[in-house]
């Protein structure tokens, strides 16, 4: 066991000659909140999918939670949580049924599922809505629920792909409080976002441009380096260099 | 096996919450099995006949009476003018013209033979052919009657007549419904099974939940099985409804055992559902999945031996039907329902279906990729 949750070395993904991800290398420490920024089409989601075992890398090396992404793909899956850009709970199932299903396929014991579901519903103050179909919930609640389901099996690392897209500022604030609670439990958070205020909440951020990582440091250091007042300005300076469009 | 339990629980909840699926499963078979067999009739009735009678004799009258009272023909025109009758064919009002020439009766008595003329509108080939055949049979019967009436008792018949009498085994009354209903039931469960399973995984791709499933440590085999079992049970329910309707509306009770039908159906459904899931793993969206399954269904139905006769197909086409699961089930269904075949009689098709089921489902598990 190293103290690194994720180690990536020259990881690439090529689609028909197009280098979506071009030899990226970085490390993420345990318990860290790692912000993975970049403009649309920079290759963030592709890189994240390779780490989650959804996409086969073209070349390079990486370990996630200490497991090799080529050989131990299924072991990685036991140890990570993932929340995709697309809302991924079943809208035709109730809140309780969604929790039960995902917990069940992670192989959690039924008695533990029961007690943890009660805890979770209280924590989210969704006790009354527990038997409502998820499709009827407002978006903010859905996202919070999706996050809670993604970390229900206590993974070592959780991958969040634009978790707060389209959500109001108050809910975003709540959401980030949930992320902090997760790190307090020792979960490493790997998050992509387009909100630069959220980038400031991260321990370290990387900024991807045209499939490569152009900058990687703490938000404070990056602001000093680019002589910017906010992450917003840092991002604009770096992302404008992009040559390829979506 | 534990994760499988949760997948099954989820699939069943989703199926029973979807009103469209419930309708497809319960109402569709009822309506189809009641309406289709009534309409899909091999016998041809209401053939429009136009009669040109230039003879106006007792003999011609009797013949015409025989034709019109046969139930197969509808007299649309009766005249003494062939051109008028021909206009009827041009306008598609008549399918057949029979012309009885002047002197028909006189020739028959004097020269012991008479000619009549038959014209057939062959736009609808089946109708024209069958119509002409029916008409020939009627005329022949009439001919025999006429001959017997002419014979003086005690004398030997100078022209021996060979008559064929046939007896229909296994479906003694040649009731086409006994033949159609079991076949339509096969098509029905094929259609429902293939379509429902084909759009299932694709739907999860479209709404994005498949990604969430793919990042879990779930086994591919569990996932496919979790999709297969609910539809398999539904398929067996549809067959049960279908067999019940066959009994209730058509009085069809299989001569063989229901058990035999269920054993074959259980394996057959694995083949069909496996195909659906296979389509589902390859298709990007529901439209693609529907198109592919529709294409397959078309071939399965038209080469299945229900609407077309496999034995009269060219040899290469007969080979194609060897890969058509529908053809096997229709054949087995008929054998069990009409002939009373048991498990040992259908061993071979059952074995073939089993091989199909294993190959296709194995293929489906392999082609379902958690990582692209």
Short mmCIF file of C-alpha atoms in Angstrom, two decimals, chain A residues 51 62 73 80 89 93 108 156 164 167 188 191-192 203:
data_model
loop_
_atom_site.label_atom_id
_atom_site.label_comp_id
_atom_site.label_asym_id
_atom_site.label_seq_id
_atom_site.Cartn_x
_atom_site.Cartn_y
_atom_site.Cartn_z
CA UNK A 51 -9.37 5.13 -14.58
CA UNK A 62 -1.92 3.48 -14.23
CA UNK A 73 -9.94 -3.91 -13.53
CA UNK A 80 -14.23 3.02 -6.37
CA UNK A 89 -30.19 6.41 -10.93
CA UNK A 93 -37.54 3.14 -8.97
CA UNK A 108 -23.17 -5.42 0.86
CA UNK A 156 -11.43 4.30 -1.38
CA UNK A 164 -23.00 19.90 -9.99
CA UNK A 167 -27.60 22.78 -9.98
CA UNK A 188 -10.21 10.29 -2.07
CA UNK A 191 -13.74 15.60 -9.50
CA UNK A 192 -14.24 17.38 -12.82
CA UNK A 203 -6.57 20.49 -2.61
#
